[in-house]
Short mmCIF file of C-alpha atoms in Angstrom, two decimals:
data_model
loop_
_atom_site.label_atom_id
_atom_site.label_comp_id
_atom_site.label_asym_id
_atom_site.label_seq_id
_atom_site.Cartn_x
_atom_site.Cartn_y
_atom_site.Cartn_z
CA UNK A 1 -31.99 -11.35 44.89
CA UNK A 2 -28.31 -11.32 43.64
CA UNK A 3 -25.63 -13.46 43.51
CA UNK A 4 -22.51 -12.90 45.38
CA UNK A 5 -18.74 -14.93 44.52
CA UNK A 6 -19.70 -17.75 46.52
CA UNK A 7 -22.93 -18.41 44.95
CA UNK A 8 -24.30 -17.19 48.14
CA UNK A 9 -27.92 -15.04 47.60
CA UNK A 10 -27.91 -10.98 49.32
CA UNK A 11 -30.67 -9.04 49.64
CA UNK A 12 -30.54 -5.35 47.35
CA UNK A 13 -32.93 -3.67 50.06
CA UNK A 14 -30.53 -2.39 52.00
CA UNK A 15 -30.13 0.10 48.33
CA UNK A 16 -33.52 1.06 48.71
CA UNK A 17 -33.60 1.48 52.66
CA UNK A 18 -32.67 5.08 51.65
CA UNK A 19 -34.14 7.65 49.17
CA UNK A 20 -31.47 8.47 46.43
CA UNK A 21 -32.02 12.48 46.76
CA UNK A 22 -33.83 14.77 49.50
CA UNK A 23 -32.46 17.55 47.18
CA UNK A 24 -33.95 17.67 43.31
CA UNK A 25 -31.52 19.97 42.55
CA UNK A 26 -28.76 17.20 43.55
CA UNK A 27 -30.32 14.82 41.75
CA UNK A 28 -29.58 17.02 38.74
CA UNK A 29 -26.15 17.75 39.38
CA UNK A 30 -25.16 14.50 39.92
CA UNK A 31 -27.18 13.39 36.19
CA UNK A 32 -24.87 16.59 34.52
CA UNK A 33 -22.04 15.54 35.66
CA UNK A 34 -22.21 12.04 34.19
CA UNK A 35 -23.06 13.82 30.86
CA UNK A 36 -20.76 14.06 28.27
CA UNK A 37 -21.42 16.76 25.75
CA UNK A 38 -19.89 16.27 21.89
CA UNK A 39 -17.24 17.10 21.99
CA UNK A 40 -16.25 15.28 25.12
CA UNK A 41 -17.72 12.63 23.07
CA UNK A 42 -15.48 13.24 19.59
CA UNK A 43 -11.99 13.46 21.61
CA UNK A 44 -12.58 9.49 23.32
CA UNK A 45 -13.46 9.11 20.13
CA UNK A 46 -10.71 9.53 18.23
CA UNK A 47 -8.53 8.14 20.78
CA UNK A 48 -9.47 4.66 18.78
CA UNK A 49 -8.29 5.94 15.31
CA UNK A 50 -4.96 5.04 16.14
CA UNK A 51 -5.36 0.84 16.87
CA UNK A 52 -7.36 0.81 14.01
CA UNK A 53 -5.12 2.67 11.19
CA UNK A 54 -1.65 0.70 12.59
CA UNK A 55 -4.44 -2.50 12.96
CA UNK A 56 -5.59 -2.88 8.95
CA UNK A 57 -2.63 -1.10 7.76
CA UNK A 58 -0.15 -4.28 9.19
CA UNK A 59 -3.37 -6.50 8.49
CA UNK A 60 -3.75 -5.81 5.17
CA UNK A 61 -0.10 -4.48 4.18
CA UNK A 62 2.69 -6.41 6.13
CA UNK A 63 2.45 -10.43 4.90
CA UNK A 64 3.02 -8.55 1.24
CA UNK A 65 5.99 -6.15 2.82
CA UNK A 66 7.49 -8.97 4.39
CA UNK A 67 7.10 -11.12 1.04
CA UNK A 68 7.33 -9.36 -1.83
CA UNK A 69 9.63 -6.37 -0.51
CA UNK A 70 11.63 -7.63 2.65
CA UNK A 71 11.54 -10.40 0.60
CA UNK A 72 11.38 -13.54 3.42
CA UNK A 73 9.91 -17.19 3.17
CA UNK A 74 6.39 -17.30 3.61
CA UNK A 75 6.84 -19.94 6.19
CA UNK A 76 9.10 -17.33 8.09
CA UNK A 77 6.70 -14.98 7.53
CA UNK A 78 3.76 -16.55 9.43
CA UNK A 79 5.65 -17.36 11.96
CA UNK A 80 6.44 -13.72 12.21
CA UNK A 81 3.18 -12.71 12.33
CA UNK A 82 1.23 -15.42 14.11
CA UNK A 83 3.82 -15.14 17.45
CA UNK A 84 3.51 -11.15 17.66
CA UNK A 85 0.32 -11.49 17.71
CA UNK A 86 -0.13 -14.40 20.37
CA UNK A 87 2.32 -12.32 22.40
CA UNK A 88 -0.34 -10.87 23.41
CA UNK A 89 -1.41 -13.68 25.09
CA UNK A 90 1.16 -12.49 27.72
CA UNK A 91 0.85 -8.72 26.75
CA UNK A 92 -2.99 -8.05 27.29
CA UNK A 93 -3.47 -9.76 30.70
CA UNK A 94 -0.34 -8.15 32.35
CA UNK A 95 -1.01 -4.25 31.39
CA UNK A 96 -4.26 -5.50 32.29
CA UNK A 97 -3.28 -6.93 35.58
CA UNK A 98 -0.57 -3.79 35.94
CA UNK A 99 -3.22 -0.97 35.33
CA UNK A 100 -5.44 -2.48 37.91
CA UNK A 101 -3.02 -1.92 40.69
CA UNK A 102 -1.89 1.24 38.86
CA UNK A 103 -2.67 4.16 41.95
CA UNK A 104 -4.27 7.30 40.93
CA UNK A 105 -3.07 10.33 39.53
CA UNK A 106 -4.53 13.86 39.42
CA UNK A 107 -4.54 13.04 35.30
CA UNK A 108 -6.23 10.05 36.16
CA UNK A 109 -5.28 6.35 36.02
CA UNK A 110 -6.11 5.48 32.87
CA UNK A 111 -4.70 8.50 30.60
CA UNK A 112 -0.94 8.03 31.56
CA UNK A 113 -0.53 5.36 29.95
CA UNK A 114 -1.71 6.31 27.15
CA UNK A 115 0.69 9.55 26.60
CA UNK A 116 3.91 7.12 28.39
CA UNK A 117 3.43 4.61 25.21
CA UNK A 118 2.96 6.59 22.92
CA UNK A 119 6.25 8.02 21.90
CA UNK A 120 7.71 4.47 21.92
CA UNK A 121 4.85 2.56 20.51
CA UNK A 122 5.24 4.79 16.94
CA UNK A 123 9.16 4.90 17.22
CA UNK A 124 8.65 0.84 16.88
CA UNK A 125 5.69 1.01 14.20
CA UNK A 126 7.88 3.03 12.31
CA UNK A 127 11.05 -0.02 12.45
CA UNK A 128 8.16 -2.65 11.59
CA UNK A 129 8.42 -1.05 7.98
CA UNK A 130 12.66 -0.62 7.89
CA UNK A 131 14.40 -2.98 6.01
CA UNK A 132 17.97 -3.34 7.82
CA UNK A 133 21.19 -3.55 5.81
CA UNK A 134 21.22 -7.19 6.70
CA UNK A 135 20.17 -10.78 6.06
CA UNK A 136 20.55 -12.97 8.53
CA UNK A 137 18.69 -11.64 11.22
CA UNK A 138 16.14 -10.17 9.02
CA UNK A 139 13.74 -12.46 10.73
CA UNK A 140 14.63 -11.44 14.68
CA UNK A 141 14.49 -7.96 13.34
CA UNK A 142 10.85 -8.24 12.26
CA UNK A 143 9.93 -10.70 15.24
CA UNK A 144 11.43 -7.86 17.88
CA UNK A 145 9.90 -5.43 16.32
CA UNK A 146 6.66 -6.29 15.46
CA UNK A 147 6.24 -7.73 18.89
CA UNK A 148 7.12 -4.59 20.90
CA UNK A 149 5.18 -2.42 18.75
CA UNK A 150 2.14 -4.96 20.11
CA UNK A 151 2.82 -4.82 23.52
CA UNK A 152 3.37 -0.77 23.92
CA UNK A 153 0.22 -0.91 21.89
CA UNK A 154 -1.61 -2.67 23.60
CA UNK A 155 -0.33 0.13 27.11
CA UNK A 156 -2.00 2.35 25.04
CA UNK A 157 -5.35 0.33 23.67
CA UNK A 158 -6.02 -1.45 26.93
CA UNK A 159 -6.12 2.02 28.83
CA UNK A 160 -7.69 3.58 26.18
CA UNK A 161 -11.17 1.01 25.96
CA UNK A 162 -11.18 0.47 29.49
CA UNK A 163 -11.72 4.52 29.80
CA UNK A 164 -15.39 3.66 28.97
CA UNK A 165 -16.61 2.65 32.30
CA UNK A 166 -14.87 5.85 33.36
CA UNK A 167 -16.05 8.68 30.78
CA UNK A 168 -19.54 8.69 32.56
CA UNK A 169 -21.18 6.03 35.40
CA UNK A 170 -24.64 5.87 33.18
CA UNK A 171 -25.47 3.27 30.46
CA UNK A 172 -26.73 5.44 27.38
CA UNK A 173 -24.11 7.91 27.97
CA UNK A 174 -21.56 5.21 27.68
CA UNK A 175 -23.57 3.67 25.05
CA UNK A 176 -23.52 6.88 23.10
CA UNK A 177 -19.74 7.27 23.00
CA UNK A 178 -18.57 3.99 22.20
CA UNK A 179 -21.25 4.87 18.78
CA UNK A 180 -19.32 7.64 17.92
CA UNK A 181 -15.90 5.69 19.10
CA UNK A 182 -16.78 2.55 16.75
CA UNK A 183 -17.76 5.58 13.91
CA UNK A 184 -14.33 7.06 13.87
CA UNK A 185 -12.72 3.22 14.16
CA UNK A 186 -14.80 2.48 11.11
CA UNK A 187 -13.23 5.49 9.45
CA UNK A 188 -9.49 5.19 10.87
CA UNK A 189 -9.64 2.07 8.83
CA UNK A 190 -10.52 3.69 5.96
CA UNK A 191 -7.98 5.96 6.72
CA UNK A 192 -5.29 3.33 7.19
CA UNK A 193 -5.59 1.37 3.82
CA UNK A 194 -5.72 4.58 1.91
CA UNK A 195 -2.38 6.11 3.14
CA UNK A 196 -1.24 3.35 2.84
CA UNK A 197 -2.01 1.98 -0.30
CA UNK A 198 -2.43 5.23 -1.86
CA UNK A 199 1.58 5.98 -1.45
CA UNK A 200 2.86 2.30 -1.22
CA UNK A 201 0.32 1.84 -4.88
CA UNK A 202 2.65 4.32 -6.86
CA UNK A 203 5.29 2.35 -5.71
CA UNK A 204 4.75 -1.19 -6.21
CA UNK A 205 7.86 -2.76 -7.79
CA UNK A 206 7.22 -5.03 -11.10
CA UNK A 207 6.48 -8.38 -10.66
CA UNK A 208 8.21 -11.17 -11.64
CA UNK A 209 7.75 -13.22 -14.56
CA UNK A 210 7.40 -17.35 -14.21
CA UNK A 211 7.73 -20.17 -16.23
CA UNK A 212 4.24 -19.81 -17.87
CA UNK A 213 4.42 -16.14 -18.01
CA UNK A 214 7.30 -16.66 -20.14
CA UNK A 215 5.43 -19.14 -22.76
CA UNK A 216 3.09 -16.64 -23.22
CA UNK A 217 5.08 -13.71 -23.84
CA UNK A 218 6.74 -16.12 -26.23
CA UNK A 219 3.69 -16.59 -27.84
CA UNK A 220 1.82 -13.50 -27.99
CA UNK A 221 4.84 -11.40 -29.32
CA UNK A 222 5.12 -13.38 -32.86
CA UNK A 223 1.45 -11.67 -32.91
CA UNK A 224 2.61 -8.08 -31.56
CA UNK A 225 3.06 -4.84 -33.69
CA UNK A 226 6.62 -3.67 -30.62
CA UNK A 227 6.42 -3.20 -27.08
CA UNK A 228 5.75 -0.31 -24.92
CA UNK A 229 9.55 0.69 -22.87
CA UNK A 230 8.76 4.51 -22.23
CA UNK A 231 7.22 3.92 -18.87
CA UNK A 232 9.05 4.21 -15.37
CA UNK A 233 10.34 1.10 -14.14
CA UNK A 234 10.14 1.51 -10.64
CA UNK A 235 13.04 -0.28 -8.31
CA UNK A 236 12.36 -1.93 -5.21
CA UNK A 237 14.64 0.42 -3.37
CA UNK A 238 11.46 3.12 -3.93
CA UNK A 239 8.94 -0.19 -2.93
CA UNK A 240 11.17 0.63 0.31
CA UNK A 241 11.10 4.08 0.79
CA UNK A 242 7.13 4.69 -0.29
CA UNK A 243 6.57 2.14 2.71
CA UNK A 244 8.93 3.99 5.40
CA UNK A 245 6.94 7.44 4.24
CA UNK A 246 3.51 5.51 4.17
CA UNK A 247 4.21 4.21 7.77
CA UNK A 248 5.89 8.04 9.22
CA UNK A 249 2.28 9.84 8.08
CA UNK A 250 0.64 6.58 10.18
CA UNK A 251 2.84 7.89 12.98
CA UNK A 252 1.55 11.33 13.06
CA UNK A 253 -1.49 10.83 12.86
CA UNK A 254 -0.92 8.35 16.01
CA UNK A 255 0.20 10.86 17.75
CA UNK A 256 -2.36 13.99 17.20
CA UNK A 257 -4.53 11.59 18.08
CA UNK A 258 -3.21 10.61 21.99
CA UNK A 259 -2.50 13.80 22.39
CA UNK A 260 -6.33 14.97 21.50
CA UNK A 261 -7.61 12.06 23.92
CA UNK A 262 -5.31 13.30 26.83
CA UNK A 263 -6.08 16.85 26.97
CA UNK A 264 -9.84 16.12 25.72
CA UNK A 265 -11.04 13.10 27.79
CA UNK A 266 -11.58 13.49 32.04
CA UNK A 267 -11.03 10.81 33.48
CA UNK A 268 -14.06 9.74 36.36
CA UNK A 269 -12.21 9.08 39.60
CA UNK A 270 -14.19 6.16 40.62
CA UNK A 271 -16.85 5.22 43.37
CA UNK A 272 -15.74 6.33 46.84
CA UNK A 273 -16.09 2.65 47.59
CA UNK A 274 -12.58 1.20 48.88
CA UNK A 275 -10.37 -1.21 46.12
CA UNK A 276 -10.71 -4.33 46.27
CA UNK A 277 -7.26 -6.22 48.00
CA UNK A 278 -4.79 -6.44 44.73
CA UNK A 279 -4.74 -9.38 43.69
CA UNK A 280 -2.46 -12.12 42.20
CA UNK A 281 -2.11 -12.39 38.25
CA UNK A 282 -4.06 -15.78 37.83
CA UNK A 283 -5.98 -14.81 40.70
CA UNK A 284 -7.11 -12.03 38.41
CA UNK A 285 -7.65 -14.34 35.21
CA UNK A 286 -9.97 -17.09 36.74
CA UNK A 287 -12.32 -13.69 38.81
CA UNK A 288 -12.89 -12.38 34.67
CA UNK A 289 -12.74 -15.80 33.00
CA UNK A 290 -14.97 -17.10 35.64
CA UNK A 291 -17.87 -14.72 35.41
CA UNK A 292 -20.24 -17.20 32.75
CA UNK A 293 -21.46 -13.88 30.80
CA UNK A 294 -18.15 -12.55 29.58
CA UNK A 295 -16.99 -16.10 28.91
CA UNK A 296 -19.34 -16.14 26.15
CA UNK A 297 -19.38 -13.18 25.13
CA UNK A 298 -15.43 -13.10 24.41
CA UNK A 299 -15.58 -16.60 22.70
CA UNK A 300 -19.02 -15.12 20.56
CA UNK A 301 -16.85 -12.53 19.30
CA UNK A 302 -13.58 -14.59 19.24
CA UNK A 303 -15.22 -16.20 16.69
CA UNK A 304 -16.82 -13.38 14.43
CA UNK A 305 -13.79 -11.28 14.88
CA UNK A 306 -12.13 -14.20 12.99
CA UNK A 307 -14.25 -14.39 10.02
CA UNK A 308 -14.24 -10.36 9.24
CA UNK A 309 -12.17 -7.33 9.74
CA UNK A 310 -14.46 -5.32 7.94
CA UNK A 311 -16.88 -2.02 7.75
CA UNK A 312 -18.50 0.25 6.45
CA UNK A 313 -19.07 3.61 8.43
CA UNK A 314 -23.03 4.89 7.68
CA UNK A 315 -24.22 1.44 9.24
CA UNK A 316 -22.69 2.62 12.64
CA UNK A 317 -25.68 4.85 13.88
CA UNK A 318 -28.00 2.18 11.90
CA UNK A 319 -27.25 -0.11 14.06
CA UNK A 320 -27.24 1.98 17.09
CA UNK A 321 -30.64 2.83 16.64
CA UNK A 322 -31.03 -1.43 16.06
CA UNK A 323 -29.65 -2.02 18.83
CA UNK A 324 -31.83 0.69 21.48
CA UNK A 325 -35.05 -0.03 19.79
CA UNK A 326 -34.37 -4.19 19.81
CA UNK A 327 -32.06 -5.33 21.93
CA UNK A 328 -28.36 -5.69 21.49
CA UNK A 329 -28.59 -9.83 21.64
CA UNK A 330 -30.80 -9.16 18.08
CA UNK A 331 -28.59 -7.11 16.79
CA UNK A 332 -25.63 -8.77 17.00
CA UNK A 333 -28.35 -11.99 14.96
CA UNK A 334 -29.52 -9.48 12.33
CA UNK A 335 -26.16 -7.87 11.63
CA UNK A 336 -24.21 -11.05 11.53
CA UNK A 337 -26.09 -13.38 9.74
CA UNK A 338 -27.08 -10.29 6.68
CA UNK A 339 -23.05 -10.89 5.81
CA UNK A 340 -22.93 -14.67 4.89
CA UNK A 341 -24.82 -14.66 1.59
CA UNK A 342 -22.27 -11.16 0.39
CA UNK A 343 -19.48 -13.46 1.73
CA UNK A 344 -20.50 -16.15 -0.33
CA UNK A 345 -21.40 -13.43 -3.52
CA UNK A 346 -18.01 -11.89 -3.67
CA UNK A 347 -16.39 -16.23 -4.53
CA UNK A 348 -19.41 -16.88 -7.15
CA UNK A 349 -19.63 -13.61 -8.83
CA UNK A 350 -16.96 -13.70 -11.85
CA UNK A 351 -14.66 -10.34 -11.74
CA UNK A 352 -16.52 -7.42 -12.19
CA UNK A 353 -16.09 -3.98 -10.33
CA UNK A 354 -19.15 -2.42 -9.97
CA UNK A 355 -20.73 -6.12 -8.54
CA UNK A 356 -17.95 -5.98 -6.48
CA UNK A 357 -18.41 -2.36 -4.95
CA UNK A 358 -21.90 -3.30 -4.49
CA UNK A 359 -21.82 -6.20 -2.81
CA UNK A 360 -18.88 -4.66 -1.23
CA UNK A 361 -21.05 -1.95 0.94
CA UNK A 362 -24.12 -4.36 1.56
CA UNK A 363 -21.92 -6.49 3.21
CA UNK A 364 -20.49 -3.67 5.25
CA UNK A 365 -23.84 -2.42 6.39
CA UNK A 366 -23.90 -5.86 8.76
CA UNK A 367 -20.59 -6.14 9.10
CA UNK A 368 -20.72 -2.66 11.26
CA UNK A 369 -21.54 -4.62 14.04
CA UNK A 370 -18.45 -6.15 14.32
CA UNK A 371 -17.14 -2.99 15.42
CA UNK A 372 -19.69 -1.47 17.20
CA UNK A 373 -21.42 -4.35 19.16
CA UNK A 374 -18.80 -6.10 20.68
CA UNK A 375 -17.67 -3.09 23.12
CA UNK A 376 -21.05 -1.72 23.33
CA UNK A 377 -22.38 -4.85 25.26
CA UNK A 378 -19.12 -5.00 27.19
CA UNK A 379 -20.15 -2.47 29.51
CA UNK A 380 -22.99 -4.43 30.51
CA UNK A 381 -21.01 -7.95 31.22
CA UNK A 382 -18.98 -5.72 33.62
CA UNK A 383 -22.20 -4.05 35.21
CA UNK A 384 -23.47 -7.73 35.38
CA UNK A 385 -20.10 -8.92 37.42
CA UNK A 386 -20.33 -4.91 39.60
CA UNK A 387 -23.92 -6.81 40.62
CA UNK A 388 -23.35 -10.48 41.16
CA UNK A 389 -19.50 -9.71 43.20
CA UNK A 390 -20.71 -6.21 45.27
CA UNK A 391 -17.50 -6.37 47.36
CA UNK A 392 -15.24 -6.83 44.72
CA UNK A 393 -14.19 -3.16 42.96
CA UNK A 394 -11.82 -1.86 40.58
CA UNK A 395 -11.50 -4.48 38.08
CA UNK A 396 -12.60 -3.19 34.75
CA UNK A 397 -9.36 -3.26 33.16
CA UNK A 398 -8.94 -6.50 33.72
CA UNK A 399 -12.15 -7.01 31.76
CA UNK A 400 -10.87 -5.25 28.58
CA UNK A 401 -7.37 -6.58 29.02
CA UNK A 402 -8.79 -10.45 27.90
CA UNK A 403 -11.05 -8.87 25.40
CA UNK A 404 -8.65 -7.12 23.80
CA UNK A 405 -6.13 -10.30 23.57
CA UNK A 406 -9.14 -11.84 22.04
CA UNK A 407 -9.34 -9.66 19.46
CA UNK A 408 -5.43 -9.46 18.37
CA UNK A 409 -5.32 -13.33 18.41
CA UNK A 410 -8.08 -13.53 16.83
CA UNK A 411 -6.51 -11.29 13.81
CA UNK A 412 -3.29 -13.05 14.32
CA UNK A 413 -4.66 -17.06 13.79
CA UNK A 414 -6.20 -15.21 10.58
CA UNK A 415 -3.13 -14.03 9.29
CA UNK A 416 -0.74 -16.56 10.60
CA UNK A 417 -2.96 -19.32 8.63
CA UNK A 418 -3.48 -17.18 5.58
CA UNK A 419 0.11 -17.21 4.90
CA UNK A 420 0.91 -20.71 5.96
CA UNK A 421 -1.96 -22.23 3.60
CA UNK A 422 -0.45 -19.32 0.59
CA UNK A 423 2.46 -20.61 1.49
CA UNK A 424 1.43 -24.85 1.09
CA UNK A 425 -0.35 -24.35 -2.35
CA UNK A 426 2.27 -22.21 -3.87
CA UNK A 427 2.42 -18.77 -3.29
CA UNK A 428 5.15 -17.64 -5.55
CA UNK A 429 6.24 -14.31 -4.33
CA UNK A 430 5.99 -11.50 -6.26
CA UNK A 431 4.93 -13.43 -9.06
CA UNK A 432 2.82 -12.19 -12.15
CA UNK A 433 0.55 -15.54 -11.93
CA UNK A 434 -0.10 -17.62 -9.24
CA UNK A 435 -1.15 -20.78 -9.76
CA UNK A 436 -4.93 -22.66 -9.65
CA UNK A 437 -4.09 -23.67 -5.66
CA UNK A 438 -3.72 -20.44 -4.60
CA UNK A 439 -6.86 -18.85 -6.14
CA UNK A 440 -8.62 -21.92 -4.69
CA UNK A 441 -6.95 -21.30 -1.25
CA UNK A 442 -8.37 -17.69 -1.13
CA UNK A 443 -11.73 -18.18 -2.04
CA UNK A 444 -11.61 -20.98 0.74
CA UNK A 445 -10.51 -18.75 3.32
CA UNK A 446 -12.68 -15.31 2.08
CA UNK A 447 -15.69 -17.41 2.10
CA UNK A 448 -16.72 -20.85 3.65
CA UNK A 449 -13.90 -20.72 6.34
CA UNK A 450 -15.54 -17.40 7.92
CA UNK A 451 -19.10 -18.04 7.71
CA UNK A 452 -18.59 -21.83 9.57
CA UNK A 453 -16.94 -19.70 11.97
CA UNK A 454 -20.36 -17.23 12.34
CA UNK A 455 -22.01 -20.06 12.37
CA UNK A 456 -20.65 -21.58 15.67
CA UNK A 457 -20.28 -17.72 17.37
CA UNK A 458 -23.99 -17.25 17.12
CA UNK A 459 -24.69 -20.70 18.34
CA UNK A 460 -23.31 -19.22 21.05
CA UNK A 461 -24.47 -15.87 21.39
CA UNK A 462 -27.23 -18.08 21.87
CA UNK A 463 -26.85 -19.01 25.18
CA UNK A 464 -25.45 -15.82 26.74
CA UNK A 465 -27.92 -14.72 29.08
CA UNK A 466 -27.62 -10.43 29.68
CA UNK A 467 -30.83 -9.83 27.39
CA UNK A 468 -32.75 -6.11 27.73
CA UNK A 469 -34.09 -6.56 31.04
CA UNK A 470 -31.62 -8.30 32.79
CA UNK A 471 -28.87 -5.54 31.75
CA UNK A 472 -32.03 -2.81 33.05
CA UNK A 473 -32.19 -4.03 36.34
CA UNK A 474 -28.77 -3.88 36.31
CA UNK A 475 -28.38 0.36 35.42
CA UNK A 476 -31.32 0.37 37.97
CA UNK A 477 -29.34 -1.11 40.74
CA UNK A 478 -26.00 0.26 40.14
CA UNK A 479 -27.55 3.99 40.24
CA UNK A 480 -29.38 3.52 43.18
CA UNK A 481 -25.70 2.29 44.75
CA UNK A 482 -23.92 5.11 43.78
CA UNK A 483 -26.76 7.42 44.90
CA UNK A 484 -26.66 5.93 48.11
CA UNK A 485 -22.87 6.08 48.71
CA UNK A 486 -22.57 9.53 47.48
CA UNK A 487 -25.35 10.74 49.54
CA UNK A 488 -23.25 9.04 52.54
CA UNK A 489 -20.00 10.89 51.31
CA UNK A 490 -22.07 14.12 51.66
CA UNK A 491 -23.20 13.24 55.36
CA UNK A 492 -20.19 12.39 56.61
CA UNK A 493 -18.73 15.39 55.21
CA UNK A 494 -21.57 17.48 56.73
CA UNK A 495 -20.96 15.85 59.49
CA UNK A 496 -17.21 16.91 59.72
CA UNK A 497 -18.20 20.63 58.32
CA UNK A 498 -20.41 20.61 61.85
CA UNK A 499 -17.38 18.64 64.12
#
């Protein structure tokens, strides 16, 4: 027995009245149709790279860029970072609402959104890294293009993430494709950081010495034989050009990935059941957030996403095996808790390059769960909703849009809080040294705050109701429902041919 939207119970016996298929060949063909090739999975996975590449470039470098290159006040920089991400409070659910109402085309329902949004998103991203030739409207310039890019990227990422539900109806195939996608997304984080870091790192403008630095230089000058002035001086203009070159390279990668997804992924048409009647925006919000497992899953990874945005590529296959062996909920606990000791070690140990690499790699093994598990568990929640609400269909994009929103919101909150915290601590733009308060603030943001947020997230996870037994039960019920619908459609076609 399962519950409907109003809490009433309905019987699943009707699903079993009709045999799955009287023809074993027909059943084999259905399974073959739902099976994804390695090429299909890779093409689908490549679409996850643009979000991570641009996200890492913005996350790691935009704060520094606004403070040191665009030379904005830290307060205004924090406003841009926070408002740009908070803007997703409108764009993510709105795009999800619009996608859910989009008509089916010969390319599908999700893929046209990806193709159309890409050129405009690429242009907006490039203009974020351009310093305008005026001062008065500079804050509005960055705020406008940052919000525009977030909107256009949402038009890409929400349909792309919801596409998981339409590349196959088999949970095993969707989980496998998600593992491929998370591996590519991890590589995307590395690629985004590497491209931006390498190009910009070769053209960093010199820091500006403060009063303490000048006193130290004067005290040491008497003991120095001479100064080496032969090193080339990199101006602020060189740094600006480097940021534009890096953004151009990332824009090219973004565009190529979108093309691969559009031509390499086949979107399966939805069930032959008629879609539910279109509902209002706020009615859709109530529908999605009212599903208990979804609300708990979102809250769990809202807090854990606030805690860390790192991962390790080699750990993805391990966690894919772990979740299939021990269950997804257990994998979240083990993977997330394994990160905590390393977050504490990074702060406690003195600066040492070798130790830092070892700690970072070990932490990355656990942090990979932050990439794989949330997106692997989300289809289970959507399936659970479909089992409990069999007459309410076509809402996949709504579930994914709110999920994307909370992920981006966590990133925006973390960026805004960190920038404001540095401002209050007395951060000096382009300073060669920083006050001790800045050092203490960074330690709190890197260690204490993430550990507290992880504990909150895992506490909420304890009440997450979808265990492995419930997940497998939902899978069987939905498969039986799809098989009976397909048989009904076949019988109707044969009857029509006879007539």
